[in-house]
Short mmCIF file of C-alpha atoms in Angstrom, two decimals:
data_model
loop_
_atom_site.label_atom_id
_atom_site.label_comp_id
_atom_site.label_asym_id
_atom_site.label_seq_id
_atom_site.Cartn_x
_atom_site.Cartn_y
_atom_site.Cartn_z
CA UNK A 19 -31.53 11.92 31.50
CA UNK A 20 -30.23 11.02 28.16
CA UNK A 21 -27.95 13.70 28.80
CA UNK A 22 -26.37 11.81 31.93
CA UNK A 23 -26.13 8.69 29.76
CA UNK A 24 -23.96 10.72 27.22
CA UNK A 25 -21.56 12.51 29.67
CA UNK A 26 -21.35 9.03 32.11
CA UNK A 27 -20.18 8.00 28.43
CA UNK A 28 -18.03 10.21 27.87
CA UNK A 29 -16.17 10.57 30.76
CA UNK A 30 -15.75 6.17 30.92
CA UNK A 31 -14.23 6.40 26.97
CA UNK A 32 -13.07 9.61 27.01
CA UNK A 33 -12.12 11.15 29.84
CA UNK A 34 -10.25 7.53 31.73
CA UNK A 35 -7.97 7.56 28.61
CA UNK A 36 -6.97 10.89 28.65
CA UNK A 37 -5.73 10.94 32.26
CA UNK A 38 -4.14 6.91 30.82
CA UNK A 39 -2.75 8.57 28.46
CA UNK A 40 -0.90 11.33 30.76
CA UNK A 41 0.59 9.47 32.49
CA UNK A 42 1.70 7.41 29.98
CA UNK A 43 3.10 10.17 28.87
CA UNK A 44 4.71 11.52 31.83
CA UNK A 45 5.85 7.60 32.14
CA UNK A 46 7.43 7.11 28.71
CA UNK A 47 9.60 10.76 29.42
CA UNK A 48 11.02 8.76 33.33
CA UNK A 49 11.30 5.74 32.19
CA UNK A 50 11.60 5.61 28.24
CA UNK A 51 13.79 2.71 27.04
CA UNK A 52 17.17 3.36 25.49
CA UNK A 53 17.63 0.42 22.34
CA UNK A 54 20.87 -0.83 24.75
CA UNK A 55 18.75 -0.80 27.85
CA UNK A 56 15.55 -2.96 26.84
CA UNK A 57 15.64 -5.73 29.07
CA UNK A 58 12.91 -8.83 28.30
CA UNK A 59 10.26 -9.18 30.63
CA UNK A 60 6.22 -10.36 30.88
CA UNK A 61 4.55 -7.34 30.82
CA UNK A 62 3.19 -5.72 34.45
CA UNK A 63 -0.48 -5.35 34.67
CA UNK A 64 -2.60 -3.53 36.85
CA UNK A 65 -5.72 -3.16 37.67
CA UNK A 66 -8.44 -1.17 34.87
CA UNK A 67 -5.61 -0.48 32.52
CA UNK A 68 -3.95 -3.24 32.38
CA UNK A 69 -0.40 -3.45 30.91
CA UNK A 70 -0.69 0.49 28.83
CA UNK A 71 1.91 1.78 29.80
CA UNK A 72 4.30 -1.63 28.51
CA UNK A 73 2.46 -1.62 24.85
CA UNK A 74 2.56 2.38 25.16
CA UNK A 75 6.14 2.24 26.02
CA UNK A 76 7.31 0.17 22.99
CA UNK A 77 5.08 1.55 20.85
CA UNK A 78 7.57 2.31 18.11
CA UNK A 79 9.02 -0.83 18.68
CA UNK A 80 6.30 -3.80 19.32
CA UNK A 81 7.23 -5.77 16.41
CA UNK A 82 10.17 -6.85 17.77
CA UNK A 83 9.53 -6.38 21.58
CA UNK A 84 6.63 -9.30 21.45
CA UNK A 85 9.60 -10.76 19.39
CA UNK A 86 11.52 -10.77 22.92
CA UNK A 87 8.76 -12.41 25.39
CA UNK A 88 8.00 -15.19 22.92
CA UNK A 89 11.34 -16.38 22.70
CA UNK A 90 11.10 -15.68 27.02
CA UNK A 91 8.16 -17.85 26.70
CA UNK A 92 9.55 -21.44 27.81
CA UNK A 93 5.95 -23.04 25.08
CA UNK A 94 6.32 -19.36 22.65
CA UNK A 95 3.03 -18.12 24.13
CA UNK A 96 1.74 -15.29 26.08
CA UNK A 97 -1.13 -13.55 28.42
CA UNK A 98 -1.34 -9.38 26.97
CA UNK A 99 -4.25 -7.99 29.25
CA UNK A 100 -4.81 -5.45 27.19
CA UNK A 101 -7.99 -2.48 29.50
CA UNK A 102 -10.49 -2.54 31.22
CA UNK A 103 -10.88 -6.89 31.45
CA UNK A 104 -9.29 -7.25 27.68
CA UNK A 105 -6.70 -9.56 27.61
CA UNK A 106 -5.69 -11.02 24.31
CA UNK A 107 -3.59 -14.74 23.90
CA UNK A 108 -0.21 -14.50 21.21
CA UNK A 109 1.88 -17.07 20.34
CA UNK A 110 4.49 -18.54 17.96
CA UNK A 111 4.30 -22.55 19.07
CA UNK A 112 3.44 -23.99 15.46
CA UNK A 113 1.36 -26.96 17.33
CA UNK A 114 -0.63 -23.75 18.92
CA UNK A 115 -1.08 -22.34 15.76
CA UNK A 116 -2.60 -25.64 14.02
CA UNK A 117 -5.04 -26.34 16.63
CA UNK A 118 -6.75 -22.08 15.38
CA UNK A 119 -5.97 -22.00 11.73
CA UNK A 120 -7.82 -26.52 11.85
CA UNK A 121 -7.26 -29.13 13.61
CA UNK A 122 -10.61 -25.91 15.75
CA UNK A 123 -10.92 -24.15 13.40
CA UNK A 124 -14.92 -23.73 13.71
CA UNK A 125 -14.02 -22.23 16.69
CA UNK A 126 -11.21 -19.29 16.01
CA UNK A 127 -13.02 -17.15 13.10
CA UNK A 128 -12.38 -13.32 12.43
CA UNK A 129 -14.48 -12.27 14.94
CA UNK A 130 -16.97 -9.65 16.00
CA UNK A 131 -14.32 -7.09 16.83
CA UNK A 132 -12.13 -7.34 13.85
CA UNK A 133 -14.98 -7.74 12.06
CA UNK A 134 -16.40 -4.32 13.24
CA UNK A 135 -13.03 -2.14 12.62
CA UNK A 136 -12.43 -3.38 9.54
CA UNK A 137 -16.54 -3.19 8.25
CA UNK A 138 -16.08 0.26 7.16
CA UNK A 139 -13.83 -0.31 4.88
CA UNK A 140 -14.32 -3.72 3.38
CA UNK A 141 -17.56 -4.40 4.26
CA UNK A 142 -18.98 -7.78 4.63
CA UNK A 143 -16.37 -9.63 1.93
CA UNK A 144 -14.36 -12.91 2.10
CA UNK A 145 -11.64 -11.44 4.42
CA UNK A 146 -14.25 -9.92 6.45
CA UNK A 147 -16.63 -12.69 7.75
CA UNK A 148 -17.29 -16.48 9.16
CA UNK A 149 -19.62 -18.93 8.85
CA UNK A 150 -21.56 -19.20 5.62
CA UNK A 151 -21.06 -16.12 4.33
CA UNK A 152 -16.62 -17.13 4.44
CA UNK A 153 -18.29 -20.80 3.14
CA UNK A 154 -20.38 -19.55 0.62
CA UNK A 155 -17.70 -16.69 -0.69
CA UNK A 156 -14.61 -19.05 -0.63
CA UNK A 157 -16.01 -21.86 -2.48
CA UNK A 158 -17.18 -19.18 -5.81
CA UNK A 159 -13.85 -17.49 -5.60
CA UNK A 160 -11.63 -21.26 -4.76
CA UNK A 161 -13.34 -21.73 -8.55
CA UNK A 162 -12.27 -19.09 -10.23
CA UNK A 163 -8.64 -18.54 -9.30
CA UNK A 164 -8.67 -22.03 -10.15
CA UNK A 165 -8.78 -21.55 -14.21
CA UNK A 166 -6.69 -22.01 -16.86
CA UNK A 167 -8.08 -18.98 -18.65
CA UNK A 168 -7.42 -17.08 -15.33
CA UNK A 169 -3.49 -18.03 -14.70
CA UNK A 170 -3.10 -17.03 -18.36
CA UNK A 171 -4.64 -13.38 -18.04
CA UNK A 172 -2.43 -13.00 -14.82
CA UNK A 173 0.77 -13.35 -16.78
CA UNK A 174 -1.00 -11.10 -19.56
CA UNK A 175 -1.64 -8.69 -16.85
CA UNK A 176 1.94 -8.37 -15.49
CA UNK A 177 4.24 -8.80 -18.49
CA UNK A 178 2.03 -5.80 -19.78
CA UNK A 179 3.09 -3.55 -17.09
CA UNK A 180 6.72 -5.05 -16.64
CA UNK A 181 7.58 -4.61 -20.69
CA UNK A 182 5.61 -1.52 -21.16
CA UNK A 183 5.59 0.78 -17.60
CA UNK A 184 7.86 -0.81 -14.68
CA UNK A 185 10.92 -1.42 -17.47
CA UNK A 186 11.16 1.66 -19.22
CA UNK A 187 10.48 3.88 -16.24
CA UNK A 188 14.39 1.89 -14.67
CA UNK A 189 15.51 2.85 -17.98
CA UNK A 190 15.23 6.18 -17.80
CA UNK A 191 16.40 6.35 -14.48
CA UNK A 192 19.32 4.46 -15.15
CA UNK A 193 20.48 6.55 -17.90
CA UNK A 194 19.81 10.02 -15.45
CA UNK A 195 22.95 10.04 -13.32
CA UNK A 196 22.32 10.59 -9.76
CA UNK A 197 17.96 9.61 -10.17
CA UNK A 198 17.08 8.47 -7.09
CA UNK A 199 13.20 6.21 -6.79
CA UNK A 200 11.55 5.66 -3.75
CA UNK A 201 10.99 1.54 -4.39
CA UNK A 202 8.12 0.89 -2.63
CA UNK A 203 6.62 3.05 -3.77
CA UNK A 204 7.54 2.30 -7.47
CA UNK A 205 6.65 -1.51 -6.90
CA UNK A 206 2.65 -0.81 -4.67
CA UNK A 207 2.53 1.85 -8.26
CA UNK A 208 3.35 -1.45 -9.17
CA UNK A 209 0.98 -4.63 -7.75
CA UNK A 210 -1.58 -1.64 -8.13
CA UNK A 211 -2.21 -1.70 -11.46
CA UNK A 212 -1.90 -5.49 -11.67
CA UNK A 213 -4.42 -6.21 -9.35
CA UNK A 214 -7.05 -3.65 -10.31
CA UNK A 215 -6.90 -5.75 -14.05
CA UNK A 216 -7.37 -8.41 -12.54
CA UNK A 217 -9.50 -7.77 -9.77
CA UNK A 218 -12.13 -5.05 -12.27
CA UNK A 219 -11.11 -5.39 -15.66
CA UNK A 220 -9.92 -1.83 -14.92
CA UNK A 221 -6.64 0.15 -15.64
CA UNK A 222 -5.89 3.42 -13.23
CA UNK A 223 -2.48 4.06 -14.99
CA UNK A 224 -1.11 4.21 -11.72
CA UNK A 225 2.35 3.68 -12.65
CA UNK A 226 3.49 6.39 -15.42
CA UNK A 227 6.73 8.08 -15.51
CA UNK A 228 5.03 11.07 -14.21
CA UNK A 229 4.13 9.15 -11.53
CA UNK A 230 0.65 10.66 -11.03
CA UNK A 231 -2.15 11.21 -7.91
CA UNK A 232 -4.93 8.50 -8.79
CA UNK A 233 -8.19 9.46 -6.77
CA UNK A 234 -9.10 5.60 -6.25
CA UNK A 235 -5.07 4.74 -5.16
CA UNK A 236 -4.29 6.28 -2.28
CA UNK A 237 -7.82 6.75 -0.98
CA UNK A 238 -7.24 2.92 -0.44
CA UNK A 239 -3.86 4.04 1.46
CA UNK A 240 -5.82 6.38 3.57
CA UNK A 241 -9.14 3.37 4.05
CA UNK A 242 -5.81 1.10 5.10
CA UNK A 243 -4.39 3.35 6.91
CA UNK A 244 -6.24 4.59 9.05
CA UNK A 245 -7.84 1.10 9.93
CA UNK A 246 -5.16 -0.17 10.64
CA UNK A 247 -5.56 2.88 13.26
CA UNK A 248 -8.57 1.53 14.29
CA UNK A 249 -6.76 -2.41 15.88
CA UNK A 250 -3.54 -0.24 17.00
CA UNK A 251 -5.46 2.11 19.32
CA UNK A 252 -4.58 1.81 23.12
CA UNK A 253 -7.83 2.91 23.37
CA UNK A 254 -10.43 2.90 20.83
CA UNK A 255 -10.75 6.34 20.80
CA UNK A 256 -11.53 5.82 16.94
CA UNK A 257 -15.34 4.84 18.02
CA UNK A 258 -16.53 8.14 18.89
CA UNK A 259 -14.67 10.58 16.54
CA UNK A 260 -17.07 8.46 14.24
CA UNK A 261 -19.32 8.91 16.34
CA UNK A 262 -18.51 12.80 15.71
CA UNK A 263 -17.79 12.42 12.68
CA UNK A 264 -14.09 13.78 13.60
CA UNK A 265 -10.57 13.51 13.10
CA UNK A 266 -10.05 10.16 10.95
CA UNK A 267 -12.42 8.71 11.13
CA UNK A 268 -14.31 11.25 9.25
CA UNK A 269 -11.07 11.09 6.84
CA UNK A 270 -12.02 7.49 6.35
CA UNK A 271 -15.93 7.97 5.78
CA UNK A 272 -14.57 10.40 2.82
CA UNK A 273 -12.32 7.87 1.29
CA UNK A 274 -14.28 4.85 1.47
CA UNK A 275 -16.91 6.25 -0.08
CA UNK A 276 -14.81 7.11 -2.60
CA UNK A 277 -13.80 4.20 -2.80
CA UNK A 278 -17.32 2.20 -2.80
CA UNK A 279 -18.93 4.80 -5.57
CA UNK A 280 -15.34 3.80 -7.96
CA UNK A 281 -15.98 -0.01 -7.11
CA UNK A 282 -20.40 0.91 -8.16
CA UNK A 283 -19.65 2.90 -11.63
CA UNK A 284 -17.79 -0.25 -12.57
CA UNK A 285 -19.82 -2.65 -11.71
CA UNK A 286 -22.58 -1.15 -13.00
CA UNK A 287 -20.46 -0.25 -16.44
CA UNK A 288 -19.96 -4.07 -16.37
CA UNK A 289 -23.47 -4.95 -16.04
CA UNK A 290 -25.14 -3.26 -18.77
CA UNK A 291 -21.97 -5.30 -20.80
CA UNK A 292 -23.58 -8.05 -19.37
CA UNK A 293 -26.79 -6.62 -20.54
CA UNK A 294 -26.97 -6.81 -23.81
CA UNK A 295 -24.80 -9.21 -24.76
CA UNK A 296 -24.88 -13.46 -23.49
CA UNK A 297 -21.51 -12.97 -21.40
CA UNK A 298 -18.83 -10.18 -21.25
CA UNK A 299 -15.34 -11.11 -23.01
CA UNK A 300 -13.52 -9.75 -20.13
CA UNK A 301 -10.94 -12.33 -17.97
CA UNK A 302 -10.89 -10.19 -14.68
CA UNK A 303 -12.23 -11.61 -11.65
CA UNK A 304 -15.08 -9.41 -11.85
CA UNK A 305 -16.92 -9.79 -14.88
CA UNK A 306 -16.54 -14.25 -13.50
CA UNK A 307 -18.55 -13.09 -10.40
CA UNK A 308 -21.38 -11.23 -12.54
CA UNK A 309 -21.21 -13.65 -15.56
CA UNK A 310 -21.51 -16.64 -13.28
CA UNK A 311 -25.03 -14.87 -12.08
CA UNK A 312 -23.60 -13.09 -8.30
CA UNK A 313 -25.19 -9.33 -9.52
CA UNK A 314 -25.77 -8.51 -6.09
CA UNK A 315 -24.03 -4.87 -6.01
CA UNK A 316 -22.94 -4.63 -2.25
CA UNK A 317 -21.87 -8.51 -2.49
CA UNK A 318 -20.02 -8.45 -5.44
CA UNK A 319 -18.20 -4.39 -3.54
CA UNK A 320 -16.62 -7.04 -1.40
CA UNK A 321 -15.47 -9.74 -2.20
CA UNK A 322 -13.88 -7.15 -4.85
CA UNK A 323 -12.26 -4.83 -2.71
CA UNK A 324 -11.24 -6.98 -0.35
CA UNK A 325 -8.84 -8.75 -2.93
CA UNK A 326 -7.43 -5.63 -4.07
CA UNK A 327 -6.01 -4.94 -0.34
CA UNK A 328 -4.63 -9.03 -0.57
CA UNK A 329 -3.21 -8.13 -4.43
CA UNK A 330 -2.61 -4.54 -3.62
CA UNK A 331 0.18 -4.54 -1.27
CA UNK A 332 1.11 -7.85 -0.15
CA UNK A 333 3.86 -8.82 -3.18
CA UNK A 334 5.18 -4.83 -3.12
CA UNK A 335 5.72 -5.19 0.42
CA UNK A 336 7.67 -8.86 0.24
CA UNK A 337 9.32 -6.99 -2.72
CA UNK A 338 10.68 -4.07 -1.07
CA UNK A 339 12.07 -5.95 1.47
CA UNK A 340 13.68 -8.61 -0.90
CA UNK A 341 15.10 -6.08 -2.76
CA UNK A 342 16.78 -4.94 0.30
CA UNK A 343 18.43 -7.85 1.47
CA UNK A 344 19.64 -9.20 -2.61
CA UNK A 345 21.21 -5.92 -1.84
CA UNK A 346 22.77 -6.76 1.03
CA UNK A 347 23.65 -9.96 0.24
CA UNK A 348 25.88 -10.40 -3.31
CA UNK A 349 26.47 -14.00 -3.05
CA UNK A 350 22.14 -14.15 -2.87
CA UNK A 351 21.82 -12.32 -6.44
CA UNK A 352 24.17 -13.76 -8.27
CA UNK A 353 22.40 -17.15 -7.37
CA UNK A 354 19.08 -15.25 -8.85
CA UNK A 355 20.75 -14.01 -11.53
CA UNK A 356 22.08 -16.89 -12.69
CA UNK A 357 19.08 -18.50 -12.90
CA UNK A 358 17.37 -16.01 -14.64
CA UNK A 359 19.53 -16.41 -17.38
CA UNK A 360 19.16 -19.50 -18.47
CA UNK A 361 15.61 -18.51 -18.32
CA UNK A 362 14.18 -17.17 -21.73
CA UNK A 363 13.65 -13.23 -22.25
CA UNK A 364 9.65 -14.11 -21.16
CA UNK A 365 9.81 -16.87 -19.50
CA UNK A 366 6.85 -18.76 -20.05
CA UNK A 367 4.54 -20.33 -16.36
CA UNK A 368 7.07 -23.68 -16.54
CA UNK A 369 9.58 -21.39 -16.45
CA UNK A 370 9.41 -19.07 -13.90
CA UNK A 371 7.94 -22.46 -11.97
CA UNK A 372 10.90 -23.94 -12.24
CA UNK A 373 13.14 -21.28 -11.37
CA UNK A 374 13.81 -22.77 -7.78
CA UNK A 375 16.15 -20.75 -6.21
CA UNK A 376 14.35 -18.13 -6.59
CA UNK A 377 11.27 -19.32 -5.29
CA UNK A 378 13.14 -20.46 -1.90
CA UNK A 379 14.70 -16.56 -2.28
CA UNK A 380 11.32 -14.58 -1.87
CA UNK A 381 9.82 -17.45 0.55
CA UNK A 382 14.15 -16.76 2.99
CA UNK A 383 12.53 -12.82 2.30
CA UNK A 384 8.88 -13.44 3.51
CA UNK A 385 10.26 -15.29 6.87
CA UNK A 386 12.31 -12.52 7.72
CA UNK A 387 9.78 -9.66 6.81
CA UNK A 388 6.02 -11.06 6.45
CA UNK A 389 4.28 -9.02 4.09
CA UNK A 390 0.90 -10.03 7.13
CA UNK A 391 2.94 -9.81 11.08
CA UNK A 392 0.41 -10.98 12.74
CA UNK A 393 -3.43 -12.14 12.10
CA UNK A 394 -5.76 -13.01 14.90
CA UNK A 395 -9.13 -15.16 15.39
CA UNK A 396 -11.29 -14.66 18.62
CA UNK A 397 -12.79 -17.64 20.26
CA UNK A 398 -16.24 -18.78 20.14
CA UNK A 399 -16.88 -20.74 23.15
CA UNK A 400 -14.18 -22.20 26.02
CA UNK A 401 -11.58 -23.84 24.66
CA UNK A 402 -7.85 -25.05 25.96
CA UNK A 403 -4.26 -24.97 23.80
CA UNK A 404 -1.88 -27.28 23.07
CA UNK A 405 0.44 -26.12 25.16
CA UNK A 406 -2.15 -26.05 28.19
CA UNK A 407 -3.49 -22.26 27.30
CA UNK A 408 -7.06 -21.54 28.68
CA UNK A 409 -8.97 -19.44 25.88
CA UNK A 410 -12.10 -17.86 26.90
CA UNK A 411 -14.73 -17.19 25.13
CA UNK A 412 -14.67 -13.88 23.63
CA UNK A 413 -10.70 -14.15 23.71
CA UNK A 414 -8.78 -12.51 20.75
CA UNK A 415 -5.61 -15.50 20.15
CA UNK A 416 -3.05 -13.63 17.83
CA UNK A 417 -0.36 -15.88 16.23
CA UNK A 418 2.87 -13.45 15.11
CA UNK A 419 4.45 -14.72 12.02
CA UNK A 420 6.63 -11.81 12.00
CA UNK A 421 8.11 -13.25 15.52
CA UNK A 422 7.41 -17.38 14.28
CA UNK A 423 10.13 -15.88 11.38
CA UNK A 424 12.29 -15.03 14.40
CA UNK A 425 12.23 -17.89 16.38
CA UNK A 426 15.97 -20.21 17.05
CA UNK A 427 13.62 -23.80 17.60
CA UNK A 428 12.09 -23.10 14.47
CA UNK A 429 14.59 -22.05 11.55
CA UNK A 430 17.99 -22.99 13.68
CA UNK A 431 21.08 -20.95 15.64
CA UNK A 432 21.16 -18.89 11.98
CA UNK A 433 17.93 -17.54 12.34
CA UNK A 434 19.23 -13.94 11.07
CA UNK A 435 20.99 -14.92 7.94
CA UNK A 436 19.05 -14.41 4.42
CA UNK A 437 19.73 -17.68 3.86
CA UNK A 438 18.07 -19.79 0.99
CA UNK A 439 19.29 -22.43 1.17
CA UNK A 440 17.13 -23.73 4.18
CA UNK A 441 14.56 -24.23 1.22
CA UNK A 442 16.59 -26.23 -1.27
CA UNK A 443 18.35 -29.16 -0.82
CA UNK A 444 20.17 -30.98 -4.49
CA UNK A 445 18.47 -32.97 -6.59
CA UNK A 446 19.17 -37.16 -6.43
CA UNK A 447 19.42 -36.98 -10.08
CA UNK A 448 21.62 -33.99 -10.55
CA UNK A 449 23.44 -32.85 -7.97
CA UNK A 450 23.83 -29.78 -9.42
CA UNK A 451 20.44 -28.56 -9.73
CA UNK A 452 18.05 -27.39 -6.52
CA UNK A 453 15.07 -29.18 -4.85
CA UNK A 454 12.24 -26.48 -3.11
CA UNK A 455 12.11 -28.71 -0.13
CA UNK A 456 9.52 -26.33 2.04
CA UNK A 457 7.76 -25.82 5.50
CA UNK A 458 5.29 -26.91 6.44
CA UNK A 459 2.50 -24.26 6.87
CA UNK A 460 2.07 -23.62 10.76
CA UNK A 461 5.36 -23.33 10.51
CA UNK A 462 6.08 -20.70 8.01
CA UNK A 463 2.10 -18.68 8.33
CA UNK A 464 3.36 -15.82 5.31
CA UNK A 465 0.12 -17.91 3.75
CA UNK A 466 -1.96 -18.54 6.54
CA UNK A 467 -2.77 -22.46 6.57
CA UNK A 468 -6.01 -24.51 7.15
CA UNK A 469 -9.33 -23.80 5.30
CA UNK A 470 -8.49 -20.44 5.28
CA UNK A 471 -4.67 -21.04 3.38
CA UNK A 472 -4.14 -17.70 0.68
CA UNK A 473 -6.22 -18.58 -2.80
CA UNK A 474 -3.56 -16.21 -3.85
CA UNK A 475 -0.12 -17.42 -3.74
CA UNK A 476 0.68 -18.89 -6.07
CA UNK A 477 -0.30 -16.02 -8.77
CA UNK A 478 1.43 -13.87 -6.58
CA UNK A 479 4.63 -16.29 -7.01
CA UNK A 480 3.85 -15.82 -10.00
CA UNK A 481 4.14 -12.13 -10.39
CA UNK A 482 6.59 -11.98 -8.22
CA UNK A 483 9.17 -14.36 -10.30
CA UNK A 484 8.07 -12.39 -13.62
CA UNK A 485 8.90 -9.08 -11.90
CA UNK A 486 12.00 -10.23 -10.20
CA UNK A 487 13.56 -11.56 -13.23
CA UNK A 488 12.86 -8.19 -15.37
CA UNK A 489 13.86 -6.23 -13.27
CA UNK A 490 17.64 -8.37 -12.20
CA UNK A 491 17.93 -10.01 -16.29
CA UNK A 492 18.99 -5.59 -16.72
CA UNK A 493 19.20 -3.69 -13.73
CA UNK A 494 21.13 -3.89 -10.29
CA UNK A 495 18.88 -2.18 -7.91
CA UNK A 496 20.99 0.30 -5.19
CA UNK A 497 19.87 1.71 -2.28
CA UNK A 498 20.73 4.45 -1.03
CA UNK A 499 20.96 4.13 2.64
CA UNK A 500 23.92 4.51 5.25
CA UNK A 501 26.54 2.04 5.43
CA UNK A 502 24.67 -0.36 8.28
CA UNK A 503 21.57 0.84 8.51
CA UNK A 504 18.20 -1.75 9.04
CA UNK A 505 14.80 0.11 8.12
CA UNK A 506 11.83 0.37 10.31
CA UNK A 507 9.23 -2.12 9.41
CA UNK A 508 6.26 -1.10 9.73
CA UNK A 509 3.68 -3.29 10.09
CA UNK A 510 -0.38 -2.35 8.70
CA UNK A 511 -2.53 -4.44 7.81
CA UNK A 512 0.87 -4.85 5.02
CA UNK A 513 3.32 -3.75 6.48
CA UNK A 514 5.74 -1.10 4.64
CA UNK A 515 9.57 0.03 4.85
CA UNK A 516 9.46 3.74 6.69
CA UNK A 517 9.99 5.86 4.73
CA UNK A 518 10.39 3.44 1.32
CA UNK A 519 13.02 2.36 -0.43
CA UNK A 520 15.73 4.81 -2.28
CA UNK A 521 17.83 3.33 -5.08
CA UNK A 522 19.78 3.73 -8.27
CA UNK A 523 19.37 2.04 -11.12
CA UNK A 524 22.29 0.83 -11.97
CA UNK A 525 22.38 -0.65 -15.70
CA UNK A 526 23.84 -4.12 -16.20
CA UNK A 527 26.47 -4.74 -19.01
CA UNK A 528 25.80 -7.91 -19.37
CA UNK A 529 28.92 -9.24 -21.51
CA UNK A 530 30.85 -7.65 -18.99
CA UNK A 531 29.28 -9.69 -15.92
CA UNK A 532 28.96 -13.15 -17.64
#
């Protein structure tokens, strides 16, 4: 009987998807749309397989495809019928976003599916739980993030990494004619060193002139990539592979094991140190959690791994697209550089805070290329959204940050322009100075909104502005790409630029430019 049940299980979960894949492949060969022939229409739905044909046909341009559909929808919301009886509501409507992130916050959590997909990587960390567990982690994290001592520690970590590692690497590249760097990789290494120091008090030394491999960093990269693929799969075949311990799921198990072993080793060393003295001297988040009495290894590991995920790729993703956009918009780069030169060589916190034009240009870059492209919630009970959409219990509701940054209804007819001025207005006191004018968090959702709004928002802006100032004051970043080439936006858990950002570094002739 058990063998018959297993065969039936395999038939439903393996053979049906394989047959569907066969027909999808044949269909895509016969009628795969080219960019010049694509027309925007709501995806057709079929019994059992839902809109799988449309999802598969648009797999290489999924972000733009969904953006086009949302632009065509009168309410900027549509239903996507996935396989079997699975439905998803996808929206770019700020009223709906406010409804799920604030008004009915308690009805829209991460949900069981999200938790299942990321449990291996994130465990029960703050980004993968709901209810009392989330509330507890949020409270203790919020307390630590609001301390001046942590802010000062973060400033020191960033400045040390910038001056001692990044600037020398860029200077060396500028001195050698023809040297091409993958700037996305450089920024990822910078961010990984930073967040490991801030979260663990541990320096992986990932950003060195030799650009070394680092076991912990590579394991993290592998874990994030495979976890993302679970979300993107047309059929959840990852569950079978996990059961059989084969393929990508075997690699995920190995990667997660390496991540947690590394984290556990550091935690035990810190706990041993704490046992020998009243408190830890370090200002990193792990030391703060342990010193305040949170000593459960699994709990601390989960929460610190979550913060590494949050800080590892978000700023590097934002800055990769930022430097590419600056290279295409020399007027904006000139304005940013002018503001930087008005500050001291190593700007203090208040000076960084006053870099208004740079702040606006970063916001504008993330509007077009958000570090997190989409975010999903799951309905705990039946509900009706502000636009009249009926949501059933267990249904996923996804708000599409990438699409929201491209909606003419939200940003005007010039939405495609990289225009920091849309975030600024002239100061009433001094017409020469700009004043930053933010958008409400439900229109500009880059840092989430409502009770789950990003705790590290100010830290992220501080890091990005210090990095931009440190680089642009001395160097010009010149992408090595064919004229007219537009990089491909890849939406992992945090977005990336496909193929990286190859650049040459040119040292500025400050006297000539001034």
